[in-house]
Amino acid sequence: MSTNTSDNLRKVTTRRLIEMKLRGEKISMLTAYDYTSARILDEAGIDCILVGDSASNVMAGNVTTLPITLDQMIYHGKSVVKGVNRALVIVDMPFGSYQGNWKEALASAIRIMKESHAEAVKIEGGSEVRESIERILSAGIPVMGHLGLTPQSINKFGTYNVRAKSEEEAEKLIADARMLEEIGCFGIVIEKVPASLAARVARELTIPIIGIGAGGGCDGQVLVMHDMLGLNRGFSPRFLRRYADLHGVITEAVGHYIEDVKHGDFPSEAEQY
Ligand code: KIV
């Protein structure tokens, strides 16, 4: 856990993230979808909490992020915000809530901010969604971009393999990142691309680049909390470091509980009225 210096207790804002990049201080980000987890992450000192649309996989058991709805993202966002004092809370705009046109995108972003009380939204894509991002920014809503592997486009990509290995795709990613900075995004998540490419973008831009599977040259890192805590045993990409085996811890605890109930050892005298 980080030590509680006054700087560590200060509210994280989008502006502060840019200052952190300027100082060379790395930014920590994890996902959360509920009040209890968000509270633990915030108290542990995480800088940013992403209410990711990975909730579609992790919370609802869907194969992709596509089915999660705007109402469901707002529900998760609202729950997370209630558990957070310090971290910056960013909510993913789900598939279908912004791709149609800028009016739909702006209405969706306004609903997220008004109903969840989060502080920013994240949107997948580059030049294709430029106008929508510009309109959202001009309404005073901070936007984080998301380039590289964009899971909402899985049906176009066909795989979750590393993106931007070709020169053409790498050039588009660089151009999109520059454009996102130019129009006013406060940061960009870059997912699953060669480390050298992400490092180049991080060097060339003044806004923070938060990597996932994008190497150590980024200004910060994000992981799905359930993956890094070892709750999900079936997902082992190379970029994932497991910091705990909560699947094992929970399985063992539940096994003990079942045994105690079956043998009549729970509740004890002291645990009843
Ligand atoms: O939805 C999510 O969890 C994300 C992260 C993987 C960056 O977008």
Short mmCIF file of N, CA and C in Angstrom, two decimals, residues 133-269:
data_model
loop_
_atom_site.label_atom_id
_atom_site.label_comp_id
_atom_site.label_asym_id
_atom_site.label_seq_id
_atom_site.Cartn_x
_atom_site.Cartn_y
_atom_site.Cartn_z
N ILE A 133 -16.10 12.82 -30.19
CA ILE A 133 -15.22 13.19 -29.07
C ILE A 133 -15.15 14.71 -28.93
N GLU A 134 -15.06 15.41 -30.07
CA GLU A 134 -14.99 16.88 -30.02
C GLU A 134 -16.23 17.46 -29.35
N ARG A 135 -17.40 16.94 -29.71
CA ARG A 135 -18.66 17.46 -29.14
C ARG A 135 -18.74 17.17 -27.64
N ILE A 136 -18.27 16.00 -27.26
CA ILE A 136 -18.31 15.64 -25.83
C ILE A 136 -17.35 16.56 -25.06
N LEU A 137 -16.16 16.77 -25.63
CA LEU A 137 -15.19 17.67 -24.99
C LEU A 137 -15.74 19.09 -24.89
N SER A 138 -16.46 19.51 -25.94
CA SER A 138 -16.94 20.90 -25.89
C SER A 138 -18.09 21.06 -24.89
N ALA A 139 -18.65 19.94 -24.42
CA ALA A 139 -19.65 20.03 -23.34
C ALA A 139 -18.98 20.03 -21.97
N GLY A 140 -17.64 20.03 -21.96
CA GLY A 140 -16.92 20.09 -20.68
C GLY A 140 -16.70 18.73 -20.05
N ILE A 141 -16.84 17.68 -20.84
CA ILE A 141 -16.66 16.33 -20.31
C ILE A 141 -15.27 15.82 -20.71
N PRO A 142 -14.41 15.50 -19.72
CA PRO A 142 -13.08 14.99 -20.07
C PRO A 142 -13.17 13.62 -20.75
N VAL A 143 -12.37 13.46 -21.80
CA VAL A 143 -12.39 12.20 -22.56
C VAL A 143 -11.00 11.57 -22.58
N MET A 144 -10.99 10.26 -22.32
CA MET A 144 -9.77 9.46 -22.49
C MET A 144 -9.97 8.62 -23.76
N GLY A 145 -8.97 8.62 -24.63
CA GLY A 145 -9.06 7.81 -25.85
C GLY A 145 -8.65 6.36 -25.57
N HIS A 146 -8.84 5.50 -26.55
CA HIS A 146 -8.44 4.09 -26.43
C HIS A 146 -8.10 3.60 -27.83
N LEU A 147 -6.81 3.29 -28.03
CA LEU A 147 -6.31 2.87 -29.35
C LEU A 147 -5.60 1.51 -29.24
N GLY A 148 -5.25 0.98 -30.40
CA GLY A 148 -4.60 -0.35 -30.44
C GLY A 148 -5.68 -1.41 -30.51
N LEU A 149 -5.60 -2.39 -29.62
CA LEU A 149 -6.67 -3.39 -29.57
C LEU A 149 -7.89 -2.74 -28.91
N THR A 150 -8.93 -2.57 -29.68
CA THR A 150 -10.17 -1.97 -29.16
C THR A 150 -11.22 -3.09 -29.16
N PRO A 151 -11.49 -3.68 -27.97
CA PRO A 151 -12.30 -4.91 -27.94
C PRO A 151 -13.71 -4.77 -28.51
N GLN A 152 -14.24 -3.54 -28.56
CA GLN A 152 -15.58 -3.39 -29.15
C GLN A 152 -15.57 -3.69 -30.66
N SER A 153 -14.36 -3.71 -31.27
CA SER A 153 -14.26 -4.00 -32.71
C SER A 153 -13.80 -5.43 -32.96
N ILE A 154 -13.95 -6.30 -31.97
CA ILE A 154 -13.45 -7.68 -32.11
C ILE A 154 -14.00 -8.38 -33.35
N ASN A 155 -15.24 -8.07 -33.71
CA ASN A 155 -15.81 -8.75 -34.88
C ASN A 155 -15.18 -8.28 -36.18
N LYS A 156 -14.58 -7.09 -36.16
CA LYS A 156 -13.84 -6.62 -37.34
C LYS A 156 -12.43 -7.22 -37.34
N PHE A 157 -11.77 -7.22 -36.16
CA PHE A 157 -10.39 -7.75 -36.06
C PHE A 157 -10.36 -9.27 -36.22
N GLY A 158 -11.33 -9.95 -35.60
CA GLY A 158 -11.37 -11.42 -35.66
C GLY A 158 -10.55 -12.11 -34.59
N THR A 159 -9.58 -11.41 -33.97
CA THR A 159 -8.77 -12.02 -32.90
C THR A 159 -8.40 -10.94 -31.88
N TYR A 160 -7.91 -11.40 -30.70
CA TYR A 160 -7.41 -10.47 -29.69
C TYR A 160 -5.88 -10.37 -29.75
N ASN A 161 -5.31 -10.71 -30.92
CA ASN A 161 -3.84 -10.66 -31.07
C ASN A 161 -3.31 -9.22 -31.02
N VAL A 162 -1.98 -9.12 -30.87
CA VAL A 162 -1.30 -7.82 -30.84
C VAL A 162 -1.65 -7.01 -32.10
N ARG A 163 -1.98 -5.73 -31.90
CA ARG A 163 -2.34 -4.85 -33.02
C ARG A 163 -1.12 -4.00 -33.43
N ALA A 164 -1.30 -3.32 -34.56
CA ALA A 164 -0.35 -2.32 -35.06
C ALA A 164 1.06 -2.86 -35.26
N LYS A 165 1.14 -4.10 -35.73
CA LYS A 165 2.46 -4.65 -36.05
C LYS A 165 2.89 -4.20 -37.45
N SER A 166 1.92 -3.93 -38.32
CA SER A 166 2.28 -3.45 -39.66
C SER A 166 2.55 -1.95 -39.60
N GLU A 167 3.39 -1.50 -40.55
CA GLU A 167 3.75 -0.08 -40.58
C GLU A 167 2.51 0.79 -40.78
N GLU A 168 1.61 0.29 -41.65
CA GLU A 168 0.41 1.08 -41.96
C GLU A 168 -0.45 1.28 -40.72
N GLU A 169 -0.66 0.20 -39.97
CA GLU A 169 -1.51 0.31 -38.77
C GLU A 169 -0.82 1.14 -37.68
N ALA A 170 0.52 0.99 -37.59
CA ALA A 170 1.27 1.77 -36.60
C ALA A 170 1.18 3.26 -36.94
N GLU A 171 1.28 3.60 -38.23
CA GLU A 171 1.19 5.01 -38.64
C GLU A 171 -0.19 5.58 -38.31
N LYS A 172 -1.23 4.76 -38.52
CA LYS A 172 -2.59 5.25 -38.20
C LYS A 172 -2.73 5.47 -36.70
N LEU A 173 -2.15 4.54 -35.92
CA LEU A 173 -2.25 4.71 -34.46
C LEU A 173 -1.56 6.01 -34.02
N ILE A 174 -0.39 6.27 -34.59
CA ILE A 174 0.34 7.50 -34.22
C ILE A 174 -0.47 8.74 -34.61
N ALA A 175 -1.04 8.69 -35.83
CA ALA A 175 -1.83 9.85 -36.29
C ALA A 175 -3.07 10.03 -35.41
N ASP A 176 -3.72 8.92 -35.03
CA ASP A 176 -4.90 9.01 -34.16
C ASP A 176 -4.53 9.56 -32.78
N ALA A 177 -3.40 9.10 -32.25
CA ALA A 177 -2.98 9.57 -30.93
C ALA A 177 -2.70 11.07 -30.96
N ARG A 178 -2.02 11.52 -32.02
CA ARG A 178 -1.75 12.97 -32.15
C ARG A 178 -3.05 13.75 -32.24
N MET A 179 -3.99 13.21 -33.01
CA MET A 179 -5.29 13.89 -33.18
C MET A 179 -6.02 13.97 -31.83
N LEU A 180 -6.00 12.87 -31.06
CA LEU A 180 -6.71 12.86 -29.76
C LEU A 180 -6.11 13.91 -28.82
N GLU A 181 -4.78 14.03 -28.87
CA GLU A 181 -4.14 15.05 -28.04
C GLU A 181 -4.55 16.45 -28.51
N GLU A 182 -4.50 16.64 -29.82
CA GLU A 182 -4.79 17.96 -30.40
C GLU A 182 -6.21 18.43 -30.07
N ILE A 183 -7.19 17.52 -30.09
CA ILE A 183 -8.58 17.98 -29.86
C ILE A 183 -8.88 18.11 -28.36
N GLY A 184 -7.98 17.60 -27.50
CA GLY A 184 -8.16 17.89 -26.07
C GLY A 184 -8.40 16.71 -25.15
N CYS A 185 -8.17 15.47 -25.60
CA CYS A 185 -8.29 14.32 -24.68
C CYS A 185 -7.22 14.47 -23.60
N PHE A 186 -7.53 13.98 -22.40
CA PHE A 186 -6.56 14.16 -21.29
C PHE A 186 -5.63 12.96 -21.16
N GLY A 187 -5.88 11.91 -21.93
CA GLY A 187 -5.02 10.73 -21.87
C GLY A 187 -5.52 9.70 -22.87
N ILE A 188 -4.71 8.67 -23.07
CA ILE A 188 -5.10 7.62 -24.02
C ILE A 188 -4.68 6.26 -23.45
N VAL A 189 -5.61 5.31 -23.47
CA VAL A 189 -5.24 3.91 -23.19
C VAL A 189 -4.77 3.31 -24.51
N ILE A 190 -3.61 2.66 -24.47
CA ILE A 190 -3.14 1.94 -25.67
C ILE A 190 -3.02 0.48 -25.29
N GLU A 191 -3.77 -0.36 -26.01
CA GLU A 191 -3.89 -1.76 -25.63
C GLU A 191 -3.20 -2.68 -26.65
N LYS A 192 -2.38 -3.56 -26.13
CA LYS A 192 -1.79 -4.68 -26.87
C LYS A 192 -1.18 -4.29 -28.22
N VAL A 193 -0.14 -3.47 -28.14
CA VAL A 193 0.63 -3.11 -29.35
C VAL A 193 2.10 -3.31 -29.01
N PRO A 194 3.01 -3.35 -29.99
CA PRO A 194 4.43 -3.49 -29.67
C PRO A 194 4.90 -2.39 -28.71
N ALA A 195 5.75 -2.78 -27.75
CA ALA A 195 6.21 -1.84 -26.71
C ALA A 195 6.90 -0.63 -27.33
N SER A 196 7.66 -0.84 -28.42
CA SER A 196 8.41 0.28 -29.02
C SER A 196 7.45 1.33 -29.58
N LEU A 197 6.32 0.89 -30.12
CA LEU A 197 5.34 1.83 -30.68
C LEU A 197 4.69 2.65 -29.57
N ALA A 198 4.25 1.97 -28.50
CA ALA A 198 3.61 2.69 -27.39
C ALA A 198 4.59 3.67 -26.75
N ALA A 199 5.85 3.25 -26.62
CA ALA A 199 6.87 4.11 -26.02
C ALA A 199 7.08 5.36 -26.88
N ARG A 200 7.06 5.16 -28.19
CA ARG A 200 7.23 6.31 -29.10
C ARG A 200 6.08 7.30 -28.92
N VAL A 201 4.85 6.78 -28.86
CA VAL A 201 3.69 7.67 -28.68
C VAL A 201 3.81 8.40 -27.34
N ALA A 202 4.19 7.66 -26.29
CA ALA A 202 4.31 8.29 -24.96
C ALA A 202 5.38 9.40 -24.97
N ARG A 203 6.46 9.17 -25.71
CA ARG A 203 7.53 10.18 -25.80
C ARG A 203 7.08 11.42 -26.56
N GLU A 204 6.30 11.19 -27.63
CA GLU A 204 5.95 12.30 -28.52
C GLU A 204 4.79 13.15 -28.03
N LEU A 205 3.93 12.55 -27.17
CA LEU A 205 2.75 13.28 -26.71
C LEU A 205 2.96 13.88 -25.32
N THR A 206 2.21 14.93 -25.01
CA THR A 206 2.30 15.52 -23.67
C THR A 206 1.24 14.96 -22.74
N ILE A 207 0.20 14.29 -23.29
CA ILE A 207 -0.82 13.69 -22.43
C ILE A 207 -0.40 12.26 -22.07
N PRO A 208 -0.84 11.77 -20.90
CA PRO A 208 -0.40 10.43 -20.47
C PRO A 208 -0.93 9.29 -21.35
N ILE A 209 -0.04 8.34 -21.60
CA ILE A 209 -0.39 7.11 -22.32
C ILE A 209 -0.41 6.00 -21.27
N ILE A 210 -1.58 5.39 -21.12
CA ILE A 210 -1.72 4.32 -20.14
C ILE A 210 -1.77 3.00 -20.92
N GLY A 211 -0.83 2.13 -20.64
CA GLY A 211 -0.71 0.91 -21.43
C GLY A 211 -1.35 -0.30 -20.77
N ILE A 212 -1.82 -1.21 -21.62
CA ILE A 212 -2.19 -2.56 -21.17
C ILE A 212 -1.66 -3.49 -22.25
N GLY A 213 -0.65 -4.27 -21.89
CA GLY A 213 0.02 -5.09 -22.90
C GLY A 213 0.76 -4.22 -23.90
N ALA A 214 1.22 -3.05 -23.47
CA ALA A 214 1.88 -2.11 -24.38
C ALA A 214 3.26 -1.72 -23.87
N GLY A 215 3.79 -2.47 -22.91
CA GLY A 215 5.18 -2.30 -22.49
C GLY A 215 5.42 -1.22 -21.45
N GLY A 216 6.67 -1.16 -21.00
CA GLY A 216 7.07 -0.30 -19.88
C GLY A 216 7.36 1.14 -20.25
N GLY A 217 7.29 1.49 -21.54
CA GLY A 217 7.59 2.86 -21.95
C GLY A 217 6.38 3.78 -21.83
N CYS A 218 5.23 3.23 -21.38
CA CYS A 218 4.03 4.06 -21.23
C CYS A 218 4.14 4.89 -19.95
N ASP A 219 3.25 5.89 -19.84
CA ASP A 219 3.28 6.76 -18.65
C ASP A 219 2.55 6.13 -17.47
N GLY A 220 1.83 5.08 -17.71
CA GLY A 220 1.12 4.38 -16.64
C GLY A 220 0.65 3.04 -17.14
N GLN A 221 0.06 2.27 -16.25
CA GLN A 221 -0.41 0.92 -16.61
C GLN A 221 -1.83 0.73 -16.10
N VAL A 222 -2.60 -0.06 -16.85
CA VAL A 222 -3.93 -0.46 -16.38
C VAL A 222 -4.07 -1.96 -16.54
N LEU A 223 -4.71 -2.59 -15.57
CA LEU A 223 -5.05 -4.01 -15.67
C LEU A 223 -6.49 -4.18 -15.18
N VAL A 224 -7.10 -5.27 -15.59
CA VAL A 224 -8.41 -5.63 -15.06
C VAL A 224 -8.17 -6.21 -13.67
N MET A 225 -8.82 -5.62 -12.66
CA MET A 225 -8.55 -6.02 -11.27
C MET A 225 -8.74 -7.52 -11.05
N HIS A 226 -9.80 -8.07 -11.62
CA HIS A 226 -10.08 -9.50 -11.42
C HIS A 226 -8.96 -10.38 -11.97
N ASP A 227 -8.32 -9.92 -13.04
CA ASP A 227 -7.22 -10.69 -13.64
C ASP A 227 -5.97 -10.60 -12.76
N MET A 228 -5.62 -9.37 -12.32
CA MET A 228 -4.37 -9.22 -11.56
C MET A 228 -4.47 -9.79 -10.15
N LEU A 229 -5.69 -9.97 -9.65
CA LEU A 229 -5.86 -10.58 -8.33
C LEU A 229 -6.03 -12.10 -8.43
N GLY A 230 -5.99 -12.62 -9.64
CA GLY A 230 -6.07 -14.08 -9.81
C GLY A 230 -7.44 -14.65 -9.52
N LEU A 231 -8.48 -13.86 -9.80
CA LEU A 231 -9.85 -14.39 -9.63
C LEU A 231 -10.27 -15.19 -10.86
N ASN A 232 -9.57 -14.90 -11.95
CA ASN A 232 -9.94 -15.48 -13.24
C ASN A 232 -8.80 -16.38 -13.71
N ARG A 233 -8.95 -17.68 -13.53
CA ARG A 233 -7.84 -18.59 -13.85
C ARG A 233 -7.68 -18.88 -15.34
N GLY A 234 -8.76 -18.64 -16.10
CA GLY A 234 -8.73 -19.07 -17.51
C GLY A 234 -8.09 -18.06 -18.45
N PHE A 235 -7.56 -16.95 -17.95
CA PHE A 235 -7.06 -15.88 -18.83
C PHE A 235 -5.62 -15.59 -18.46
N SER A 236 -4.68 -15.98 -19.33
CA SER A 236 -3.26 -15.82 -19.00
C SER A 236 -2.44 -15.20 -20.13
N PRO A 237 -2.80 -14.02 -20.60
CA PRO A 237 -1.97 -13.42 -21.65
C PRO A 237 -0.59 -13.06 -21.07
N ARG A 238 0.37 -12.92 -21.97
CA ARG A 238 1.75 -12.63 -21.56
C ARG A 238 1.87 -11.35 -20.72
N PHE A 239 1.03 -10.36 -21.02
CA PHE A 239 1.18 -9.06 -20.32
C PHE A 239 0.65 -9.09 -18.89
N LEU A 240 -0.07 -10.15 -18.52
CA LEU A 240 -0.74 -10.14 -17.21
C LEU A 240 0.19 -10.63 -16.11
N ARG A 241 0.39 -9.78 -15.08
CA ARG A 241 1.09 -10.24 -13.87
C ARG A 241 0.05 -10.45 -12.78
N ARG A 242 0.08 -11.65 -12.17
CA ARG A 242 -0.88 -11.93 -11.09
C ARG A 242 -0.26 -11.60 -9.76
N TYR A 243 -0.91 -10.71 -9.01
CA TYR A 243 -0.39 -10.26 -7.72
C TYR A 243 -0.98 -11.04 -6.55
N ALA A 244 -1.94 -11.91 -6.82
CA ALA A 244 -2.57 -12.71 -5.77
C ALA A 244 -3.25 -13.90 -6.43
N ASP A 245 -3.60 -14.88 -5.60
CA ASP A 245 -4.38 -16.02 -6.11
C ASP A 245 -5.71 -16.05 -5.36
N LEU A 246 -6.56 -15.06 -5.63
CA LEU A 246 -7.83 -14.98 -4.90
C LEU A 246 -8.76 -16.13 -5.25
N HIS A 247 -8.60 -16.71 -6.41
CA HIS A 247 -9.40 -17.90 -6.75
C HIS A 247 -9.10 -19.00 -5.74
N GLY A 248 -7.78 -19.18 -5.47
CA GLY A 248 -7.36 -20.21 -4.50
C GLY A 248 -7.83 -19.86 -3.09
N VAL A 249 -7.66 -18.58 -2.71
CA VAL A 249 -8.03 -18.15 -1.35
C VAL A 249 -9.53 -18.35 -1.13
N ILE A 250 -10.33 -17.97 -2.11
CA ILE A 250 -11.80 -18.07 -1.96
C ILE A 250 -12.22 -19.54 -1.96
N THR A 251 -11.63 -20.33 -2.84
CA THR A 251 -11.99 -21.75 -2.92
C THR A 251 -11.71 -22.44 -1.58
N GLU A 252 -10.55 -22.12 -0.99
CA GLU A 252 -10.18 -22.73 0.29
C GLU A 252 -11.15 -22.28 1.41
N ALA A 253 -11.43 -20.98 1.45
CA ALA A 253 -12.33 -20.45 2.50
C ALA A 253 -13.73 -21.06 2.36
N VAL A 254 -14.22 -21.11 1.15
CA VAL A 254 -15.57 -21.67 0.93
C VAL A 254 -15.59 -23.16 1.29
N GLY A 255 -14.50 -23.86 0.97
CA GLY A 255 -14.39 -25.28 1.34
C GLY A 255 -14.48 -25.47 2.84
N HIS A 256 -13.77 -24.60 3.60
CA HIS A 256 -13.83 -24.69 5.08
C HIS A 256 -15.23 -24.41 5.59
N TYR A 257 -15.88 -23.43 5.01
CA TYR A 257 -17.25 -23.06 5.42
C TYR A 257 -18.20 -24.24 5.18
N ILE A 258 -18.09 -24.84 4.01
CA ILE A 258 -18.97 -25.99 3.68
C ILE A 258 -18.77 -27.11 4.71
N GLU A 259 -17.49 -27.41 4.99
CA GLU A 259 -17.17 -28.46 5.98
C GLU A 259 -17.77 -28.14 7.34
N ASP A 260 -17.58 -26.88 7.79
CA ASP A 260 -18.09 -26.48 9.11
C ASP A 260 -19.62 -26.59 9.17
N VAL A 261 -20.29 -26.18 8.10
CA VAL A 261 -21.76 -26.26 8.09
C VAL A 261 -22.19 -27.73 8.12
N LYS A 262 -21.57 -28.54 7.28
CA LYS A 262 -21.94 -29.97 7.19
C LYS A 262 -21.72 -30.69 8.52
N HIS A 263 -20.62 -30.31 9.23
CA HIS A 263 -20.31 -30.99 10.50
C HIS A 263 -20.98 -30.35 11.71
N GLY A 264 -21.77 -29.32 11.48
CA GLY A 264 -22.43 -28.64 12.59
C GLY A 264 -21.48 -27.81 13.43
N ASP A 265 -20.26 -27.49 12.88
CA ASP A 265 -19.28 -26.68 13.63
C ASP A 265 -19.53 -25.18 13.48
N PHE A 266 -20.40 -24.82 12.58
CA PHE A 266 -20.76 -23.41 12.41
C PHE A 266 -22.28 -23.31 12.41
N PRO A 267 -22.88 -22.43 13.18
CA PRO A 267 -22.26 -21.50 14.12
C PRO A 267 -21.93 -22.16 15.46
N SER A 268 -20.94 -21.56 16.14
CA SER A 268 -20.59 -22.02 17.50
C SER A 268 -21.51 -21.33 18.50
N GLU A 269 -21.36 -21.67 19.79
CA GLU A 269 -22.13 -21.01 20.86
C GLU A 269 -21.97 -19.49 20.77
#
